[in-house]
Each structure stands twice: as structure tokens, then as C-alpha cells.
Amino acid sequence: MIHGVLIINTHGKPRLTKFYDKFSEDEQQQIIRETYQLVSKRSEQQCNFLEGGALWGSKGSNLKLIYRNYATLYFIFCVDESESELGTLDLIQVFVESLDKSFQNVCELDLIFHVDKVHYILDEIIQAGMVLETNLQDILYSVGAQKEIAKKETPITSGLKDV
């Protein structure tokens, strides 16, 4: 099971946080800080797997942090022992490719200004900590279909002119 997904820039600013376990706001902030400190200290020659440890509370003893660094962003997944490390790295790759195709060369500003779309793409891949979809074409089809539905909807403000 996936317990959390974090995207943090190289300066330690979280750009996306999705926790599939219940944590208070303070606990989430502490997890983000400590996760960034662990990941940012590692060199590129080291593997992309870390033990989750005390970061994630009582469940943390069996959890692993699996991450990839793309340009100025760390994509970090916290998973338990039932998830494959290499499978999770593949999942990160699928997520990044989905973002890249949806935003035509995704950058950090896309994550900031289109947070709703980023969450929608993540929700197409993972729901409640379980992997739903890994096929890039199916994910992109769902994102495109959602975009078409949004285009067809009439804005709420258009009806206010008649009042």
C-alpha cells in the first residue's frame, strides 16, 4: 500500500502532498521536513530507497521512502513492504510522464498553478493508497475526457447576467 506521495522542490518547499493515512497538520509538516532532509542529503550515486522509520509513526518501521529526482523536484512515495521498490520507481515514472504529456513539458510552476489537475492525474493513478492504473495511454485518455467535460460546462457567471 502507498501511504503518501510528496513532491518537494530542491529548496524544501512542498509542491504536492497526498497522505493516505490520517495525520494532523503538524505531523504532516514534520514528515515533510524530515523526508526532505533525508532525501536531499543523498548523492546521486546512492540508491533511491530509504527506510521510512520513525517519520510515519507506529507504521513507520515497515515503510520505505522511494524517490526520484527530476530537475528541481523530488517525487517521493512512502510505501509498505507489500509494494515492490522497482514497481514504485516505475509508478513514479508513469506519474511524471503523465504530468509531462498533460502539461507539454511540465515544470514546477505547472504544479503550483494547476494543483487541481495534478491531483486529478494522481487520483487516476492511485486511490486510497492502492494503484489503480499504470497504463500511460489510459491515464491520458481519462485526463483528456475530463478536460472535454470541463469545456462543455457553462460557467456559473453566465447565468448571472440575466438577473
PDB file of C-alpha atoms in Angstrom:
ATOM      1  CA  MET A   1       0.000   0.000   0.000  1.00  0.00           C
ATOM      2  CA  ILE A   2       1.099   3.541  -0.679  1.00  0.00           C
ATOM      3  CA  HIS A   3       0.919   5.689   2.451  1.00  0.00           C
ATOM      4  CA  GLY A   4       1.848   9.031   0.942  1.00  0.00           C
ATOM      5  CA  VAL A   5       3.053  10.937  -2.115  1.00  0.00           C
ATOM      6  CA  LEU A   6       5.175  14.054  -1.812  1.00  0.00           C
ATOM      7  CA  ILE A   7       6.629  16.367  -4.411  1.00  0.00           C
ATOM      8  CA  ILE A   8       9.190  18.687  -2.863  1.00  0.00           C
ATOM      9  CA  ASN A   9      11.459  21.120  -4.672  1.00  0.00           C
ATOM     10  CA  THR A  10      15.212  21.249  -4.054  1.00  0.00           C
ATOM     11  CA  HIS A  11      14.710  24.133  -1.595  1.00  0.00           C
ATOM     12  CA  GLY A  12      12.397  22.077   0.615  1.00  0.00           C
ATOM     13  CA  LYS A  13       9.080  23.634  -0.478  1.00  0.00           C
ATOM     14  CA  PRO A  14       6.302  21.048  -0.852  1.00  0.00           C
ATOM     15  CA  ARG A  15       4.549  21.283  -4.216  1.00  0.00           C
ATOM     16  CA  LEU A  16       2.165  18.362  -3.718  1.00  0.00           C
ATOM     17  CA  THR A  17       1.309  16.389  -0.606  1.00  0.00           C
ATOM     18  CA  LYS A  18      -1.077  13.462  -0.520  1.00  0.00           C
ATOM     19  CA  PHE A  19      -1.325  11.360   2.628  1.00  0.00           C
ATOM     20  CA  TYR A  20      -3.366   8.159   2.588  1.00  0.00           C
ATOM     21  CA  ASP A  21      -3.100   7.811   6.381  1.00  0.00           C
ATOM     22  CA  LYS A  22      -4.575  10.217   8.907  1.00  0.00           C
ATOM     23  CA  PHE A  23      -2.076  12.745  10.265  1.00  0.00           C
ATOM     24  CA  SER A  24      -2.582  16.109  11.911  1.00  0.00           C
ATOM     25  CA  GLU A  25      -1.334  19.195  10.089  1.00  0.00           C
ATOM     26  CA  ASP A  26       1.663  19.435  12.443  1.00  0.00           C
ATOM     27  CA  GLU A  27       2.553  15.777  11.888  1.00  0.00           C
ATOM     28  CA  GLN A  28       2.319  16.241   8.123  1.00  0.00           C
ATOM     29  CA  GLN A  29       4.640  19.245   8.243  1.00  0.00           C
ATOM     30  CA  GLN A  30       7.124  17.305  10.377  1.00  0.00           C
ATOM     31  CA  ILE A  31       7.025  14.350   7.955  1.00  0.00           C
ATOM     32  CA  ILE A  32       7.614  16.680   5.006  1.00  0.00           C
ATOM     33  CA  ARG A  33      10.577  18.397   6.702  1.00  0.00           C
ATOM     34  CA  GLU A  34      12.242  15.180   7.824  1.00  0.00           C
ATOM     35  CA  THR A  35      11.626  13.443   4.496  1.00  0.00           C
ATOM     36  CA  TYR A  36      13.203  16.349   2.631  1.00  0.00           C
ATOM     37  CA  GLN A  37      16.205  16.317   4.966  1.00  0.00           C
ATOM     38  CA  LEU A  38      16.738  12.594   4.382  1.00  0.00           C
ATOM     39  CA  VAL A  39      16.336  12.710   0.612  1.00  0.00           C
ATOM     40  CA  SER A  40      18.246  15.928  -0.076  1.00  0.00           C
ATOM     41  CA  LYS A  41      21.377  14.713   1.745  1.00  0.00           C
ATOM     42  CA  ARG A  42      21.789  11.715  -0.539  1.00  0.00           C
ATOM     43  CA  SER A  43      24.140  11.784  -3.503  1.00  0.00           C
ATOM     44  CA  GLU A  44      23.061  10.758  -6.992  1.00  0.00           C
ATOM     45  CA  GLN A  45      25.224   7.626  -6.699  1.00  0.00           C
ATOM     46  CA  GLN A  46      23.144   6.267  -3.819  1.00  0.00           C
ATOM     47  CA  CYS A  47      20.064   4.128  -4.410  1.00  0.00           C
ATOM     48  CA  ASN A  48      16.592   5.662  -4.399  1.00  0.00           C
ATOM     49  CA  PHE A  49      15.247   3.579  -1.490  1.00  0.00           C
ATOM     50  CA  LEU A  50      15.244   4.651   2.176  1.00  0.00           C
ATOM     51  CA  GLU A  51      13.758   3.200   5.316  1.00  0.00           C
ATOM     52  CA  GLY A  52      10.756   5.261   6.486  1.00  0.00           C
ATOM     53  CA  GLY A  53      11.474   4.689  10.157  1.00  0.00           C
ATOM     54  CA  ALA A  54      10.018   6.998  12.757  1.00  0.00           C
ATOM     55  CA  LEU A  55       8.830   9.589  10.236  1.00  0.00           C
ATOM     56  CA  TRP A  56       5.465   7.934   9.691  1.00  0.00           C
ATOM     57  CA  GLY A  57       4.655   6.994  13.299  1.00  0.00           C
ATOM     58  CA  SER A  58       3.956   3.456  14.510  1.00  0.00           C
ATOM     59  CA  LYS A  59       3.535   2.199  10.930  1.00  0.00           C
ATOM     60  CA  GLY A  60       6.931   3.616  10.001  1.00  0.00           C
ATOM     61  CA  SER A  61       9.005   0.617  10.991  1.00  0.00           C
ATOM     62  CA  ASN A  62       7.999  -1.286   7.855  1.00  0.00           C
ATOM     63  CA  LEU A  63       7.749   1.654   5.470  1.00  0.00           C
ATOM     64  CA  LYS A  64      10.155   2.704   2.754  1.00  0.00           C
ATOM     65  CA  LEU A  65      10.676   6.008   1.007  1.00  0.00           C
ATOM     66  CA  ILE A  66      11.187   5.577  -2.717  1.00  0.00           C
ATOM     67  CA  TYR A  67      12.088   8.697  -4.647  1.00  0.00           C
ATOM     68  CA  ARG A  68      13.316  10.110  -7.946  1.00  0.00           C
ATOM     69  CA  ASN A  69      14.887  13.492  -8.554  1.00  0.00           C
ATOM     70  CA  TYR A  70      13.792  15.236 -11.755  1.00  0.00           C
ATOM     71  CA  ALA A  71      15.398  18.649 -12.354  1.00  0.00           C
ATOM     72  CA  THR A  72      14.383  20.722  -9.297  1.00  0.00           C
ATOM     73  CA  LEU A  73      11.794  18.308  -7.870  1.00  0.00           C
ATOM     74  CA  TYR A  74      11.870  15.229  -5.667  1.00  0.00           C
ATOM     75  CA  PHE A  75       8.994  12.794  -6.289  1.00  0.00           C
ATOM     76  CA  ILE A  76       8.718  10.735  -3.096  1.00  0.00           C
ATOM     77  CA  PHE A  77       6.415   7.778  -2.423  1.00  0.00           C
ATOM     78  CA  CYS A  78       6.096   6.194   1.002  1.00  0.00           C
ATOM     79  CA  VAL A  79       5.174   2.521   0.657  1.00  0.00           C
ATOM     80  CA  ASP A  80       4.939  -0.551   2.860  1.00  0.00           C
ATOM     81  CA  GLU A  81       6.587  -3.931   2.319  1.00  0.00           C
ATOM     82  CA  SER A  82       3.767  -5.153   0.044  1.00  0.00           C
ATOM     83  CA  GLU A  83       4.888  -2.758  -2.719  1.00  0.00           C
ATOM     84  CA  SER A  84       7.848  -3.534  -4.959  1.00  0.00           C
ATOM     85  CA  GLU A  85      10.619  -0.932  -4.893  1.00  0.00           C
ATOM     86  CA  LEU A  86      11.223  -1.207  -8.638  1.00  0.00           C
ATOM     87  CA  GLY A  87       7.484  -1.205  -9.303  1.00  0.00           C
ATOM     88  CA  THR A  88       7.187   2.006  -7.311  1.00  0.00           C
ATOM     89  CA  LEU A  89      10.025   3.592  -9.289  1.00  0.00           C
ATOM     90  CA  ASP A  90       8.099   2.647 -12.437  1.00  0.00           C
ATOM     91  CA  LEU A  91       4.966   4.201 -10.933  1.00  0.00           C
ATOM     92  CA  ILE A  92       6.852   7.441 -10.282  1.00  0.00           C
ATOM     93  CA  GLN A  93       7.993   7.373 -13.913  1.00  0.00           C
ATOM     94  CA  VAL A  94       4.402   6.895 -15.123  1.00  0.00           C
ATOM     95  CA  PHE A  95       3.228   9.783 -12.927  1.00  0.00           C
ATOM     96  CA  VAL A  96       5.972  12.090 -14.232  1.00  0.00           C
ATOM     97  CA  GLU A  97       5.300  11.103 -17.853  1.00  0.00           C
ATOM     98  CA  SER A  98       1.573  11.717 -17.339  1.00  0.00           C
ATOM     99  CA  LEU A  99       2.320  15.177 -15.978  1.00  0.00           C
ATOM    100  CA  ASP A 100       4.761  15.847 -18.798  1.00  0.00           C
ATOM    101  CA  LYS A 101       2.267  14.888 -21.515  1.00  0.00           C
ATOM    102  CA  SER A 102      -0.605  16.747 -19.844  1.00  0.00           C
ATOM    103  CA  PHE A 103       1.328  19.987 -19.448  1.00  0.00           C
ATOM    104  CA  GLN A 104       3.638  19.713 -22.505  1.00  0.00           C
ATOM    105  CA  ASN A 105       6.989  19.690 -20.694  1.00  0.00           C
ATOM    106  CA  VAL A 106       5.888  20.050 -17.089  1.00  0.00           C
ATOM    107  CA  CYS A 107       7.740  22.436 -14.818  1.00  0.00           C
ATOM    108  CA  GLU A 108       7.446  23.412 -11.175  1.00  0.00           C
ATOM    109  CA  LEU A 109       5.144  26.350 -11.987  1.00  0.00           C
ATOM    110  CA  ASP A 110       2.634  23.950 -13.575  1.00  0.00           C
ATOM    111  CA  LEU A 111       2.420  22.113 -10.256  1.00  0.00           C
ATOM    112  CA  ILE A 112       1.848  25.385  -8.433  1.00  0.00           C
ATOM    113  CA  PHE A 113      -0.755  26.945 -10.737  1.00  0.00           C
ATOM    114  CA  HIS A 114      -2.600  23.761 -11.739  1.00  0.00           C
ATOM    115  CA  VAL A 115      -2.673  21.872  -8.450  1.00  0.00           C
ATOM    116  CA  ASP A 116      -6.206  20.600  -9.128  1.00  0.00           C
ATOM    117  CA  LYS A 117      -5.142  18.972 -12.387  1.00  0.00           C
ATOM    118  CA  VAL A 118      -2.050  17.439 -10.740  1.00  0.00           C
ATOM    119  CA  HIS A 119      -4.249  15.922  -8.015  1.00  0.00           C
ATOM    120  CA  TYR A 120      -6.662  14.643 -10.672  1.00  0.00           C
ATOM    121  CA  ILE A 121      -3.805  12.888 -12.515  1.00  0.00           C
ATOM    122  CA  LEU A 122      -2.527  11.398  -9.264  1.00  0.00           C
ATOM    123  CA  ASP A 123      -6.051  10.225  -8.395  1.00  0.00           C
ATOM    124  CA  GLU A 124      -6.258   8.487 -11.780  1.00  0.00           C
ATOM    125  CA  ILE A 125      -3.161   6.505 -10.816  1.00  0.00           C
ATOM    126  CA  ILE A 126      -3.649   5.988  -7.048  1.00  0.00           C
ATOM    127  CA  GLN A 127      -6.821   5.911  -4.945  1.00  0.00           C
ATOM    128  CA  ALA A 128      -6.800   5.360  -1.177  1.00  0.00           C
ATOM    129  CA  GLY A 129      -3.209   4.146  -1.329  1.00  0.00           C
ATOM    130  CA  MET A 130      -3.887   1.471  -3.955  1.00  0.00           C
ATOM    131  CA  VAL A 131      -2.548   1.601  -7.501  1.00  0.00           C
ATOM    132  CA  LEU A 132      -5.423   1.847  -9.982  1.00  0.00           C
ATOM    133  CA  GLU A 133      -3.796   2.463 -13.317  1.00  0.00           C
ATOM    134  CA  THR A 134      -0.289   2.262 -14.725  1.00  0.00           C
ATOM    135  CA  ASN A 135      -1.046   2.460 -18.444  1.00  0.00           C
ATOM    136  CA  LEU A 136       0.010   5.908 -19.631  1.00  0.00           C
ATOM    137  CA  GLN A 137      -2.450   5.967 -22.548  1.00  0.00           C
ATOM    138  CA  ASP A 138      -5.427   5.149 -20.292  1.00  0.00           C
ATOM    139  CA  ILE A 139      -4.418   7.855 -17.834  1.00  0.00           C
ATOM    140  CA  LEU A 140      -4.052  10.436 -20.594  1.00  0.00           C
ATOM    141  CA  TYR A 141      -7.399   9.390 -22.079  1.00  0.00           C
ATOM    142  CA  SER A 142      -9.123   9.996 -18.723  1.00  0.00           C
ATOM    143  CA  VAL A 143      -7.417  13.369 -18.335  1.00  0.00           C
ATOM    144  CA  GLY A 144      -8.461  14.339 -21.864  1.00  0.00           C
ATOM    145  CA  ALA A 145     -12.051  13.213 -21.254  1.00  0.00           C
ATOM    146  CA  GLN A 146     -12.190  15.277 -18.063  1.00  0.00           C
ATOM    147  CA  LYS A 147     -10.852  18.286 -19.975  1.00  0.00           C
ATOM    148  CA  GLU A 148     -13.590  17.891 -22.605  1.00  0.00           C
ATOM    149  CA  ILE A 149     -16.294  17.723 -19.932  1.00  0.00           C
ATOM    150  CA  ALA A 150     -14.926  20.898 -18.333  1.00  0.00           C
ATOM    151  CA  LYS A 151     -15.050  22.683 -21.708  1.00  0.00           C
ATOM    152  CA  LYS A 152     -18.708  21.735 -22.228  1.00  0.00           C
ATOM    153  CA  GLU A 153     -19.836  23.035 -18.842  1.00  0.00           C
ATOM    154  CA  THR A 154     -21.282  26.513 -18.802  1.00  0.00           C
ATOM    155  CA  PRO A 155     -19.760  28.875 -16.280  1.00  0.00           C
ATOM    156  CA  ILE A 156     -21.903  29.821 -13.301  1.00  0.00           C
ATOM    157  CA  THR A 157     -21.395  33.521 -14.003  1.00  0.00           C
ATOM    158  CA  SER A 158     -23.042  33.296 -17.441  1.00  0.00           C
ATOM    159  CA  GLY A 159     -26.483  32.883 -15.836  1.00  0.00           C
ATOM    160  CA  LEU A 160     -25.998  35.876 -13.524  1.00  0.00           C
ATOM    161  CA  LYS A 161     -26.107  38.398 -16.385  1.00  0.00           C
ATOM    162  CA  ASP A 162     -29.834  37.755 -16.851  1.00  0.00           C
ATOM    163  CA  VAL A 163     -30.678  38.508 -13.218  1.00  0.00           C
TER     164      VAL A 163
END
